mmCIF file of C-alpha atoms in Angstrom:
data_model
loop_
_atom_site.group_PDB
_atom_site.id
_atom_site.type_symbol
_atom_site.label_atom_id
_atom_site.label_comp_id
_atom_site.label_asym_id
_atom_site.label_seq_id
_atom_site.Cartn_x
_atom_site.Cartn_y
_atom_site.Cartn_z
ATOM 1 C CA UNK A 152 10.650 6.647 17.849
ATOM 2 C CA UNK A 153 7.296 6.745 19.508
ATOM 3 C CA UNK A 154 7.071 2.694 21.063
ATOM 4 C CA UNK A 155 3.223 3.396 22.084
ATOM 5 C CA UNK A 156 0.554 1.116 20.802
ATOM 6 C CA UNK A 157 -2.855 2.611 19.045
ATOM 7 C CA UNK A 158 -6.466 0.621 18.954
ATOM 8 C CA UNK A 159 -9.462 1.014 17.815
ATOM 9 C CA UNK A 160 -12.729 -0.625 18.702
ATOM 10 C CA UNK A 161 -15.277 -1.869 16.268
ATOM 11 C CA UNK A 162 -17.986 -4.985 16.092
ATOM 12 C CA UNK A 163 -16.962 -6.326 19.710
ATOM 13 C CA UNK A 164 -13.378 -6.144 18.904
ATOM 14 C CA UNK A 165 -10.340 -4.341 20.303
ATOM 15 C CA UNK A 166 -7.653 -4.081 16.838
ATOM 16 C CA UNK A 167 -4.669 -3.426 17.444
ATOM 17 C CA UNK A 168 -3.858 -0.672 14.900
ATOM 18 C CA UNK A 169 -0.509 -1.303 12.478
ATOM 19 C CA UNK A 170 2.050 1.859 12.549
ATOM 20 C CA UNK A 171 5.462 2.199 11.176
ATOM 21 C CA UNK A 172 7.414 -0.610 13.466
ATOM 22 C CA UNK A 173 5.118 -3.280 12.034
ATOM 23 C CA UNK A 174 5.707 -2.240 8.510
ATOM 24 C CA UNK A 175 9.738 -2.101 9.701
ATOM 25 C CA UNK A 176 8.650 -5.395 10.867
ATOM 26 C CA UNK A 177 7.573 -6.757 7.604
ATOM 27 C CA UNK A 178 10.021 -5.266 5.363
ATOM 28 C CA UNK A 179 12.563 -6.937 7.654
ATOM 29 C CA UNK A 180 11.256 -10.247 6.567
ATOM 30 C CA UNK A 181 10.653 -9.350 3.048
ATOM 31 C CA UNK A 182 14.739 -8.732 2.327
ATOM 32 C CA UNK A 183 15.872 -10.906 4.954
ATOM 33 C CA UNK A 184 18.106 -13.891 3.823
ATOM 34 C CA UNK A 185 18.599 -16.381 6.350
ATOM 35 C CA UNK A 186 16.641 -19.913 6.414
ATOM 36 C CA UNK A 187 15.339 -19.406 2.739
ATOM 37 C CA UNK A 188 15.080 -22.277 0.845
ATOM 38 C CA UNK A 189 14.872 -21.430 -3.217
ATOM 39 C CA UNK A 190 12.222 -23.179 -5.371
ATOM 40 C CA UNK A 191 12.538 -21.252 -8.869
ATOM 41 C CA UNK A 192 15.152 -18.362 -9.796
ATOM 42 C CA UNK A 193 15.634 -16.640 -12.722
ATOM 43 C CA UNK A 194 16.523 -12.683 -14.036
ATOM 44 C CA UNK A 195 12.829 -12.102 -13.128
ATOM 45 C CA UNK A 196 11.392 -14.244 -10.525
ATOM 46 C CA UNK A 197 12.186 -15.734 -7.622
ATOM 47 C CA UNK A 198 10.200 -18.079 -5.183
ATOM 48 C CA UNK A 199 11.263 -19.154 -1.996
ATOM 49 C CA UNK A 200 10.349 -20.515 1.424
ATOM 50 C CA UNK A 201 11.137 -20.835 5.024
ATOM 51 C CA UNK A 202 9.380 -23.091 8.197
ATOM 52 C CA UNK A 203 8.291 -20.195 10.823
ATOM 53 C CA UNK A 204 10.912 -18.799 13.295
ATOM 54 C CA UNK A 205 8.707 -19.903 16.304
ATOM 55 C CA UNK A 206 8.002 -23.266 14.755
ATOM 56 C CA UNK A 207 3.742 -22.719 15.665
ATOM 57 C CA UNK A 208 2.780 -24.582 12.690
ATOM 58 C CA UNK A 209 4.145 -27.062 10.296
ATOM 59 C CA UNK A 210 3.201 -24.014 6.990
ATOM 60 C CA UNK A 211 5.772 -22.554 5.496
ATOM 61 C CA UNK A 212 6.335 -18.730 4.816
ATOM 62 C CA UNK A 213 6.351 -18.101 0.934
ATOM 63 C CA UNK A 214 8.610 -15.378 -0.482
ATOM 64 C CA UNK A 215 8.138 -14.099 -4.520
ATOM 65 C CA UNK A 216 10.136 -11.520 -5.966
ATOM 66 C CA UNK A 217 9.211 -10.832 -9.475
ATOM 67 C CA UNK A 218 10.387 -7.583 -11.755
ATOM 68 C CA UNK A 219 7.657 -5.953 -13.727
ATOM 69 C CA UNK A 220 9.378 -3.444 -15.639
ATOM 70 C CA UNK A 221 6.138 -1.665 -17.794
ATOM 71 C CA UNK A 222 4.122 -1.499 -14.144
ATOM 72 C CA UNK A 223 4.780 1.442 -12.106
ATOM 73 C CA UNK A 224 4.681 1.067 -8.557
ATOM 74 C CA UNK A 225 1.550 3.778 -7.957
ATOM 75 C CA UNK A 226 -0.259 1.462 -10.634
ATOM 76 C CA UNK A 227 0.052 -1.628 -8.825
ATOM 77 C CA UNK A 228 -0.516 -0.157 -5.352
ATOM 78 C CA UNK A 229 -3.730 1.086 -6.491
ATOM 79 C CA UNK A 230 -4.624 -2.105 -8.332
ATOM 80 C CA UNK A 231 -3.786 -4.340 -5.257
ATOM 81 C CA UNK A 232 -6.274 -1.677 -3.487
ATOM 82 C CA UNK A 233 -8.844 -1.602 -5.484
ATOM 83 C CA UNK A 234 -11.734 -4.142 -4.934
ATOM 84 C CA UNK A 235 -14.150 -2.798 -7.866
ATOM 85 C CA UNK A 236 -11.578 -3.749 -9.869
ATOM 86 C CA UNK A 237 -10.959 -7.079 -8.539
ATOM 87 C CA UNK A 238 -13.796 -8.054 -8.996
ATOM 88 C CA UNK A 239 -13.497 -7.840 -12.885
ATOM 89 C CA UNK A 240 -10.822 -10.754 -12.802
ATOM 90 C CA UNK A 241 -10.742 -12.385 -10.014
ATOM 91 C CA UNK A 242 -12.368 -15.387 -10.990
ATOM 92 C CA UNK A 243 -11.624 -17.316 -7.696
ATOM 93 C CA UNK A 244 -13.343 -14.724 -5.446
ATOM 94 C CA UNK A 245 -17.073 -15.016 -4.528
ATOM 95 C CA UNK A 246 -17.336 -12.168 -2.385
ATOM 96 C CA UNK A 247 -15.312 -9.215 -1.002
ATOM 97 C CA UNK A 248 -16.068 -6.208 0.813
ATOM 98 C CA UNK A 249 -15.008 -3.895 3.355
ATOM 99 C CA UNK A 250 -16.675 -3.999 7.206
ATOM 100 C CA UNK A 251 -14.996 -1.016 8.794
ATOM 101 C CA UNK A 252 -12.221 1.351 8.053
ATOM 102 C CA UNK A 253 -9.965 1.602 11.621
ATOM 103 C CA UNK A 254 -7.849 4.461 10.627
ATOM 104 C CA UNK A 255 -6.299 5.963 7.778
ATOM 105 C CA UNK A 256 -3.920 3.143 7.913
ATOM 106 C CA UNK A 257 -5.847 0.206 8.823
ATOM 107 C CA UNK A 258 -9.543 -1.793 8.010
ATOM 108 C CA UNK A 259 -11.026 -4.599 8.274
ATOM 109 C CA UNK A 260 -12.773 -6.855 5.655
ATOM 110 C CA UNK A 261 -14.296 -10.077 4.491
ATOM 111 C CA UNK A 262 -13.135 -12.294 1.101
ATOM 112 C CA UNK A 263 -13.908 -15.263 -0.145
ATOM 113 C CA UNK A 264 -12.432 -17.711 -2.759
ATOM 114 C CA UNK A 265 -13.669 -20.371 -4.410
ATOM 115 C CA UNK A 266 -11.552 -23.741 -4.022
ATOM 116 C CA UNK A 267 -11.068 -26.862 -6.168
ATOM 117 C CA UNK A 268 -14.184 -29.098 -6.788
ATOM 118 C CA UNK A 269 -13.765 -31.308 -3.648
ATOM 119 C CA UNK A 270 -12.497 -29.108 -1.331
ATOM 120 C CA UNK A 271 -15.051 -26.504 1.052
ATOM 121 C CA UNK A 272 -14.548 -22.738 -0.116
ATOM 122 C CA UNK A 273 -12.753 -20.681 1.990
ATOM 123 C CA UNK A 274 -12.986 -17.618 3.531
ATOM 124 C CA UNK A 275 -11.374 -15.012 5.579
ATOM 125 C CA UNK A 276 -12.129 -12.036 7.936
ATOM 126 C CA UNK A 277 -8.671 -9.774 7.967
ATOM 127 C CA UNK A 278 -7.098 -6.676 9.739
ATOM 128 C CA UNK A 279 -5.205 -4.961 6.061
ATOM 129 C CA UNK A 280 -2.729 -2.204 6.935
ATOM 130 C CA UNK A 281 -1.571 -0.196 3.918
ATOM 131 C CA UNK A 282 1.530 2.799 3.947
ATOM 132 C CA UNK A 283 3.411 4.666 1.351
ATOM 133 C CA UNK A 284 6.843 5.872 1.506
ATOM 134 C CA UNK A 285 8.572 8.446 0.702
ATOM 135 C CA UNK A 286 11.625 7.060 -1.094
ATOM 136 C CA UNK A 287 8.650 5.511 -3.263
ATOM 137 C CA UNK A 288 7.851 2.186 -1.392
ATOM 138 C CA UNK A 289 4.495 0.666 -0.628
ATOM 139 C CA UNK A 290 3.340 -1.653 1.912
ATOM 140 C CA UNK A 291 0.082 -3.717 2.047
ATOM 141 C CA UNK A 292 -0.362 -6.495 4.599
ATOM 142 C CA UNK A 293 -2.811 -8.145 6.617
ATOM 143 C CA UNK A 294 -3.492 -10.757 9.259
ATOM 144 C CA UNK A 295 -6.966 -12.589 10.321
ATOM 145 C CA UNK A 296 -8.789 -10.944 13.110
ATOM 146 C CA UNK A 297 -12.326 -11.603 14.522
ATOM 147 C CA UNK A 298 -15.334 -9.332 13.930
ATOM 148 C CA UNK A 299 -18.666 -9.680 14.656
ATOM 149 C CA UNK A 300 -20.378 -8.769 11.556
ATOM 150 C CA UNK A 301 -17.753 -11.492 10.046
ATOM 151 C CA UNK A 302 -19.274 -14.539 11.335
ATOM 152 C CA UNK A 303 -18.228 -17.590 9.966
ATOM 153 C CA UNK A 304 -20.502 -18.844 7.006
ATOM 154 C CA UNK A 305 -22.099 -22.128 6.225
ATOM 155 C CA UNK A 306 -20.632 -24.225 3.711
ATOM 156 C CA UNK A 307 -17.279 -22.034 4.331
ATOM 157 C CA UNK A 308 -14.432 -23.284 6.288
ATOM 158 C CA UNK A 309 -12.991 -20.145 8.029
ATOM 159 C CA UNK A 310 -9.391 -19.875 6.801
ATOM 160 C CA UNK A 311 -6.495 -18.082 8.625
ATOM 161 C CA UNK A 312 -4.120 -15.155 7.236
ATOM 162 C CA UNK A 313 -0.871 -15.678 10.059
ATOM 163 C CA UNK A 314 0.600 -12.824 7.630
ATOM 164 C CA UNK A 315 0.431 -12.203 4.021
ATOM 165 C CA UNK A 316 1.216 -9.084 1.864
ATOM 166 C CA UNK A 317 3.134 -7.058 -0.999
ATOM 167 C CA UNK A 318 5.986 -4.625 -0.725
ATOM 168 C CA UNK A 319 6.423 -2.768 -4.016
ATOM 169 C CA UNK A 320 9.841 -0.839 -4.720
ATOM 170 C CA UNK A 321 10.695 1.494 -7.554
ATOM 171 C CA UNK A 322 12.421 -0.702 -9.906
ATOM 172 C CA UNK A 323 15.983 0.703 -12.877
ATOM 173 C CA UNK A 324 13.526 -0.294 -15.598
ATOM 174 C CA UNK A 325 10.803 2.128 -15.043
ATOM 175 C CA UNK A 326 8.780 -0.072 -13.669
ATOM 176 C CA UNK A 327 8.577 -2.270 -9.954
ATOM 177 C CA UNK A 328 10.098 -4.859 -7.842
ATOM 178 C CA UNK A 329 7.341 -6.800 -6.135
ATOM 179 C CA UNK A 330 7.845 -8.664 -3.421
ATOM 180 C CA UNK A 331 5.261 -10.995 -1.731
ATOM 181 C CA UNK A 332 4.872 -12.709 1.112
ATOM 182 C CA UNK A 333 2.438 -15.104 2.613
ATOM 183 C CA UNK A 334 1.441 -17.480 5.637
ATOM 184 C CA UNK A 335 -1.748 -18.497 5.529
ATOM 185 C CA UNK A 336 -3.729 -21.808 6.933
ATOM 186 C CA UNK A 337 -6.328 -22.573 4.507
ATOM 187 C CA UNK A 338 -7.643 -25.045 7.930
ATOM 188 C CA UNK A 339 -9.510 -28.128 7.750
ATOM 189 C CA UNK A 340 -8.355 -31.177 6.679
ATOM 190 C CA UNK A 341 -5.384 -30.789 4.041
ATOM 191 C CA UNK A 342 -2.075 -32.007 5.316
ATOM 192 C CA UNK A 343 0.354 -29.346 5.752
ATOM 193 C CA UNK A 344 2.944 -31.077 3.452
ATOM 194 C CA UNK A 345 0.501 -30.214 0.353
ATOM 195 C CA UNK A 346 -0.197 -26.892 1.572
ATOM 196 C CA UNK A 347 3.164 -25.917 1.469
ATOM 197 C CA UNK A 348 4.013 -27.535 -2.059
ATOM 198 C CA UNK A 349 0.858 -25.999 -3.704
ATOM 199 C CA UNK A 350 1.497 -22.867 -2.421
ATOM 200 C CA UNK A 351 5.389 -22.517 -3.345
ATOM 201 C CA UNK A 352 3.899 -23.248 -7.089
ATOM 202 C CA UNK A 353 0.823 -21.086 -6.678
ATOM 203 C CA UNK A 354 2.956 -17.481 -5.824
ATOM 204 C CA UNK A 355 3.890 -17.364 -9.375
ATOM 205 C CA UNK A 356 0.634 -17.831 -10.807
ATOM 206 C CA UNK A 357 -0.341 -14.788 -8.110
ATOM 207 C CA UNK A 358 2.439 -12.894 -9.293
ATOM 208 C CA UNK A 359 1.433 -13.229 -13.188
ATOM 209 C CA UNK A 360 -2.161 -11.929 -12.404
ATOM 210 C CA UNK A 361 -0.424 -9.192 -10.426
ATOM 211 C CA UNK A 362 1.128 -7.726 -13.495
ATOM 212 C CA UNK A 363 -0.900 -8.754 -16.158
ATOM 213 C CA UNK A 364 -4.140 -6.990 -14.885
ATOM 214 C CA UNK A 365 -1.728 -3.932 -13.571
ATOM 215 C CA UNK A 366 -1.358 -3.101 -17.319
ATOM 216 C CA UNK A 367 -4.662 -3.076 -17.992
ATOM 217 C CA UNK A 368 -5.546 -0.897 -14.652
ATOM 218 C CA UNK A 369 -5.168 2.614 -15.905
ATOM 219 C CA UNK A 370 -7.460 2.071 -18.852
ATOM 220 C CA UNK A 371 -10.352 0.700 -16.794
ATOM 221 C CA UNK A 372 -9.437 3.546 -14.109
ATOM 222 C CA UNK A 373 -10.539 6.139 -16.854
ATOM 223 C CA UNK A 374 -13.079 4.647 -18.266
ATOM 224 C CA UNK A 375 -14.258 3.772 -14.681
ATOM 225 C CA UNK A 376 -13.744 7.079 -12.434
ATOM 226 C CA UNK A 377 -13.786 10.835 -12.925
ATOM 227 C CA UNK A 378 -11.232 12.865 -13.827
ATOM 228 C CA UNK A 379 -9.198 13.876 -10.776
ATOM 229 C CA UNK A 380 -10.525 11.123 -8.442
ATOM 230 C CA UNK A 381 -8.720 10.764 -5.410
ATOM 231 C CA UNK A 382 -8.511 6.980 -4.151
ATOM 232 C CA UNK A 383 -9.613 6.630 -0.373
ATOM 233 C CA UNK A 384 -6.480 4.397 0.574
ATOM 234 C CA UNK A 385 -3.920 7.590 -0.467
ATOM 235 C CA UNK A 386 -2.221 8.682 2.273
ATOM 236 C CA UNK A 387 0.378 11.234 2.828
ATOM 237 C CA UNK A 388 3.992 9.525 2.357
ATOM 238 C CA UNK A 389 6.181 8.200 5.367
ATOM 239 C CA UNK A 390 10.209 8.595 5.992
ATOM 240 C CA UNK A 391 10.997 4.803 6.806
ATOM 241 C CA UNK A 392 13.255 6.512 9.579
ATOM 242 C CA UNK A 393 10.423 8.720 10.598
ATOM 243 C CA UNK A 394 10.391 8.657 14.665
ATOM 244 C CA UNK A 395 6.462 8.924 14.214
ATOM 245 C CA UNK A 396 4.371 5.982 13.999
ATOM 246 C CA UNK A 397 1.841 7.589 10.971
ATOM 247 C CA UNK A 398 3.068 10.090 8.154
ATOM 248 C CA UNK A 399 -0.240 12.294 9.882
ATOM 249 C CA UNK A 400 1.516 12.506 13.023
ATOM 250 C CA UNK A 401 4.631 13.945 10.944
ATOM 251 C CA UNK A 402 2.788 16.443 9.173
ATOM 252 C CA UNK A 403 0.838 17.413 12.474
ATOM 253 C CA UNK A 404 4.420 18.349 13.872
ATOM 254 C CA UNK A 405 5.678 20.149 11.251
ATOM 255 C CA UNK A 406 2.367 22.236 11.126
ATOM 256 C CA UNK A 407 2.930 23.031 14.958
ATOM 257 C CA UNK A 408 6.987 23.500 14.567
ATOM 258 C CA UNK A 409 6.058 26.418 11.291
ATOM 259 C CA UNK A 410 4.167 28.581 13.748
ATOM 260 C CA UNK A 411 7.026 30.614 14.090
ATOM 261 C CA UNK A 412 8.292 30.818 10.478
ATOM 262 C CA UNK A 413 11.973 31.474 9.491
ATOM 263 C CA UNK A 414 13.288 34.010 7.766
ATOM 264 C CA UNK A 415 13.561 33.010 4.659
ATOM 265 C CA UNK A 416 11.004 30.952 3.331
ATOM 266 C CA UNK A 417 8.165 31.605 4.751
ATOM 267 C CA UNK A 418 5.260 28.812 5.968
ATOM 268 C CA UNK A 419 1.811 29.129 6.341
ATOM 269 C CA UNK A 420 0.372 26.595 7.959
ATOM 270 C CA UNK A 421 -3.350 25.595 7.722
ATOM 271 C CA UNK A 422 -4.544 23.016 9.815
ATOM 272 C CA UNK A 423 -8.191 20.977 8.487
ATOM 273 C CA UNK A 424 -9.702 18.762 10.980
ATOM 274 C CA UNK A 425 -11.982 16.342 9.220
ATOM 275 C CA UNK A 426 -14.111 14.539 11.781
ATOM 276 C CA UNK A 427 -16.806 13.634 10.005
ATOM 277 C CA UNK A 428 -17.942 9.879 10.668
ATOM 278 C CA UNK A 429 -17.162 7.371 7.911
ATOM 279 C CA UNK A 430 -19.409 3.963 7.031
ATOM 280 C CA UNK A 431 -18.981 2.911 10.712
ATOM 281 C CA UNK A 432 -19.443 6.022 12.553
ATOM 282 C CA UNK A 433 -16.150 6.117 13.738
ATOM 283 C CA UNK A 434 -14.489 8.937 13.272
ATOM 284 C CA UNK A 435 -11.481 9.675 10.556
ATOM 285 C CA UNK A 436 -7.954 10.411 11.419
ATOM 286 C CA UNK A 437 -7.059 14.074 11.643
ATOM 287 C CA UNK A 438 -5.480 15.466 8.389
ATOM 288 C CA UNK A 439 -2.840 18.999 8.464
ATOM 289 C CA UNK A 440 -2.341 20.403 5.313
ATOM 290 C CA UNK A 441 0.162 23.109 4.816
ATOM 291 C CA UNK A 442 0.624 25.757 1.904
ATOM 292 C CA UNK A 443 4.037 25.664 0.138
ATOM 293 C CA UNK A 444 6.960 27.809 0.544
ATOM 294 C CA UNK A 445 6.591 30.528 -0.927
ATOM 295 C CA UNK A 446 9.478 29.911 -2.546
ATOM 296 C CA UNK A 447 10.357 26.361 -4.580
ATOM 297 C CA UNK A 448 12.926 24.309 -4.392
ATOM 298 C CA UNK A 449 12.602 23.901 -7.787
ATOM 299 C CA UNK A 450 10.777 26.526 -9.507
ATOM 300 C CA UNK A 451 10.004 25.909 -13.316
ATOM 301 C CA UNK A 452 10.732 28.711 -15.651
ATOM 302 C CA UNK A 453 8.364 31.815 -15.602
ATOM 303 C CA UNK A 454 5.674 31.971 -18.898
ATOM 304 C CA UNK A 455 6.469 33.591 -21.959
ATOM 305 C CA UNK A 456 4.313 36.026 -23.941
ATOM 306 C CA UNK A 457 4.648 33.599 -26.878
ATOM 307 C CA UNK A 458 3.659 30.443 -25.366
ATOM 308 C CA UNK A 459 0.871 28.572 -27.166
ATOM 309 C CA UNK A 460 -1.934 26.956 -25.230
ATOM 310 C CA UNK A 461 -0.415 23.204 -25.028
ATOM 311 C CA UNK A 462 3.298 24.711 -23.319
ATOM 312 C CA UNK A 463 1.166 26.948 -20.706
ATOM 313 C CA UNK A 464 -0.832 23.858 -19.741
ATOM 314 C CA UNK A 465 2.552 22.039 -19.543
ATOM 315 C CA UNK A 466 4.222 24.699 -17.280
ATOM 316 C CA UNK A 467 0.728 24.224 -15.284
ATOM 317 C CA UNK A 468 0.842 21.111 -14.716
ATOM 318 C CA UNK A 469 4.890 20.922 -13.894
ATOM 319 C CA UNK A 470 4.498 23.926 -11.397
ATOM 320 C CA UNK A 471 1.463 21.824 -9.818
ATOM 321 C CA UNK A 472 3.909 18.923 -9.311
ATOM 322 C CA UNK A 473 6.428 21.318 -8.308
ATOM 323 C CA UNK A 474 4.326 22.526 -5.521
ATOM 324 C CA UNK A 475 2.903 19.146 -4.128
ATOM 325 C CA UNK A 476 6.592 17.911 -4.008
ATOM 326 C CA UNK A 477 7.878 21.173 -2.000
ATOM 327 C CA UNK A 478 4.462 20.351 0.544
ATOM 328 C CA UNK A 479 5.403 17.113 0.871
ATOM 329 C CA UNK A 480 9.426 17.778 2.046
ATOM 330 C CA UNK A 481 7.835 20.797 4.259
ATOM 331 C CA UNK A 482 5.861 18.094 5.845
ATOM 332 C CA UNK A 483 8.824 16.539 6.668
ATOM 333 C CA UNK A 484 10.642 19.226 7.981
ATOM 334 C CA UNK A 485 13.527 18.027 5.742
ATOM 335 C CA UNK A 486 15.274 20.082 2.832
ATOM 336 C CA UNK A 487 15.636 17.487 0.290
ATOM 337 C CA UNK A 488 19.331 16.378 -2.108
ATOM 338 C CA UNK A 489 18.765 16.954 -5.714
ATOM 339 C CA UNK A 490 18.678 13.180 -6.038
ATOM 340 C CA UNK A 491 15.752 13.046 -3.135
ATOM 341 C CA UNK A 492 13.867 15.491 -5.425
ATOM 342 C CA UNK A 493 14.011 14.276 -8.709
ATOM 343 C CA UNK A 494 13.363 10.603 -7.338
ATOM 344 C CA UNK A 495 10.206 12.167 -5.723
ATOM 345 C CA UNK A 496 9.350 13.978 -8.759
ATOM 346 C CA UNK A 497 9.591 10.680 -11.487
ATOM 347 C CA UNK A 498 7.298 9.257 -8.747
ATOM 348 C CA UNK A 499 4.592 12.132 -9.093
ATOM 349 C CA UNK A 500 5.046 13.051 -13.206
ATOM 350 C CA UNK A 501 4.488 9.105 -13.402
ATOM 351 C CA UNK A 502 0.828 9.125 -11.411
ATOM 352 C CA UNK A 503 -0.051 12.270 -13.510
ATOM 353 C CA UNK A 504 0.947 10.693 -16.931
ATOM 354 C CA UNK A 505 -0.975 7.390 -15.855
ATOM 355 C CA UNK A 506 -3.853 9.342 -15.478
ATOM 356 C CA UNK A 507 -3.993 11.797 -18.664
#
């Protein structure tokens, strides 16, 4: 495993860039089970809290674990990612927008939230770091970092995010098991002991938005993009036990490892350097693409002279899915177990069907 760290400069900053140990990092404290105290528990929720390891501040850690068994996990990683659409419900945010995009992997951004009458609004300047995973995981987390087209904002007080975010896992039902975690410091003036009581109740009501506007997402997604839109926060999918530190890096090796094909199964690789500048004139991470083997691992069943119009689009689109799932294990350099393959393949006939 690569131990080397990446940054990136932007707005008088130097970020620290997020790779696959700091997402080990935070699903290590999403499942782990010591110093948990329980709050709520039932067959589909769970809330939960802890005082921080270090002690640094008197806020606790929140934990939530809720089932949502009608929300697939692509649905509500997209959702979570998607800031046109929060802005449709979100009735506590005043203003949200992205500053600069680090990497593939990693931006920064401003949000803020409207408080109780009484209390200042809030608001927050945060490093987000986003992954997906090949055994159908995703991670979204951030943490507050300075910027200087983030200033701080009169008649805000500047609020800290020590570490909050989701991970989503594929769940028996169909749908996901989302678990969230937060420790924030809304600063200012409100003792610590309230913080931590109104935010142990408040997961749940964060959870309940989380799925209830998740089943409404693919609806407004087609009445709201194109056909075929491709989301800028897709990446290519990561092997938790990858010893790379971005699923890019992985697919850049097995690009240079196929230059001298095997036997069987021949690889053509095709490497596409995109270095054109995005918002901030910094420029993107490179991308490898490869072509699949020319063989599947799964091929579906050649076409029939008899086949009416709706079974040869269906063999289209299965061979299509076919193909992006044999890229994505030659990527990986890894000759996937039938269960690997159909798991991957649920995961990808689910985005298509959410999108028809």
């Amino acid at each position: 495993m690569e131990t080397k760290e990446l940054f990136a400069e932007s707005g008088g900053h130097k970020y620290r860039l997020m790779t696959l140990p700091d997402f080990r990092r935070f699903r290590d404290l999403a499942f782990s089970s010591e110093g948990w105290s329980t709050h709520f528990s039932d067959s589909k929720l769970t809330v939960q809290s802890k005082p921080p390891p270090d002690k640094s501040t008197g806020l606790n850690i929140i934990r939530a674990k809720r089932v949502m068994p009608t929300v697939p996990p692509q649905v509500l990683y997209d959702q979570l990612q998607d800031a046109k659409y929060r802005a449709t419900w979100d009735e506590n945010m005043l203003e949200g927008y992205n500053i600069v995009v680090l990497d593939a992997h990693n931006d920064v951004g401003y949000y803020a939230a409207k408080f109780p009458v009484f209390l200042s609004n809030r608001d927050f300047c945060n490093q987000r770091s986003w992954m997906e995973f090949t055994n159908g995981d995703y991670v979204i987390f951030n943490h507050s970092e300075p910027h200087n087209d983030c200033p701080p904002k009169k008649g805000f007080v500047r609020a800290r995010s020590i570490l909050t975010g989701y991970f989503i896992q594929p769940h028996e039902s169909g749908g996901n098991l989302l678990t969230y975690v937060t420790h924030s410091d809304p600063c200012g003036s409100i003792p610590h002991s309230i913080i931590n009581f109104v935010m142990s109740k408040g997961a749940t009501v964060i959870l309940d938005k989380c799925e209830k506007y998740s089943l409404s997402y693919p609806e407004w997604t087609r009445q709201n993009y194109p056909p075929g839109h491709v989301f800028p926060w897709r990446t290519p999918k990561m092997d938790w036990d990858s010893t790379y530190l971005y699923p890019e890096d992985a697919e850049k090796a097995a690009a240079e490892k196929s230059e001298e094909p095997p036997a069987t199964n021949e690889l053509e690789p095709a490497a596409a350097v995109n270095d054109a500048p995005n918002v901030a004139g910094e420029k993107r991470v490179d991308t490898v693409n490869m072509t699949a083997p020319t063989l599947s691992y799964a091929p579906v069943a050649p076409p029939n002279e008899g086949d009416n119009l709706a079974l040869q689009q269906y063999r289209a689109t299965m061979q299509d899915a076919m193909n992006t799932i044999d890229r994505s294990f030659v990527r990986e350099g890894h000759i996937p177990t039938t269960s690997e393959y159909i798991i991957r393949l649920k995961c990808m006939l689910e985005g298509i069907r959410q999108t028809m």
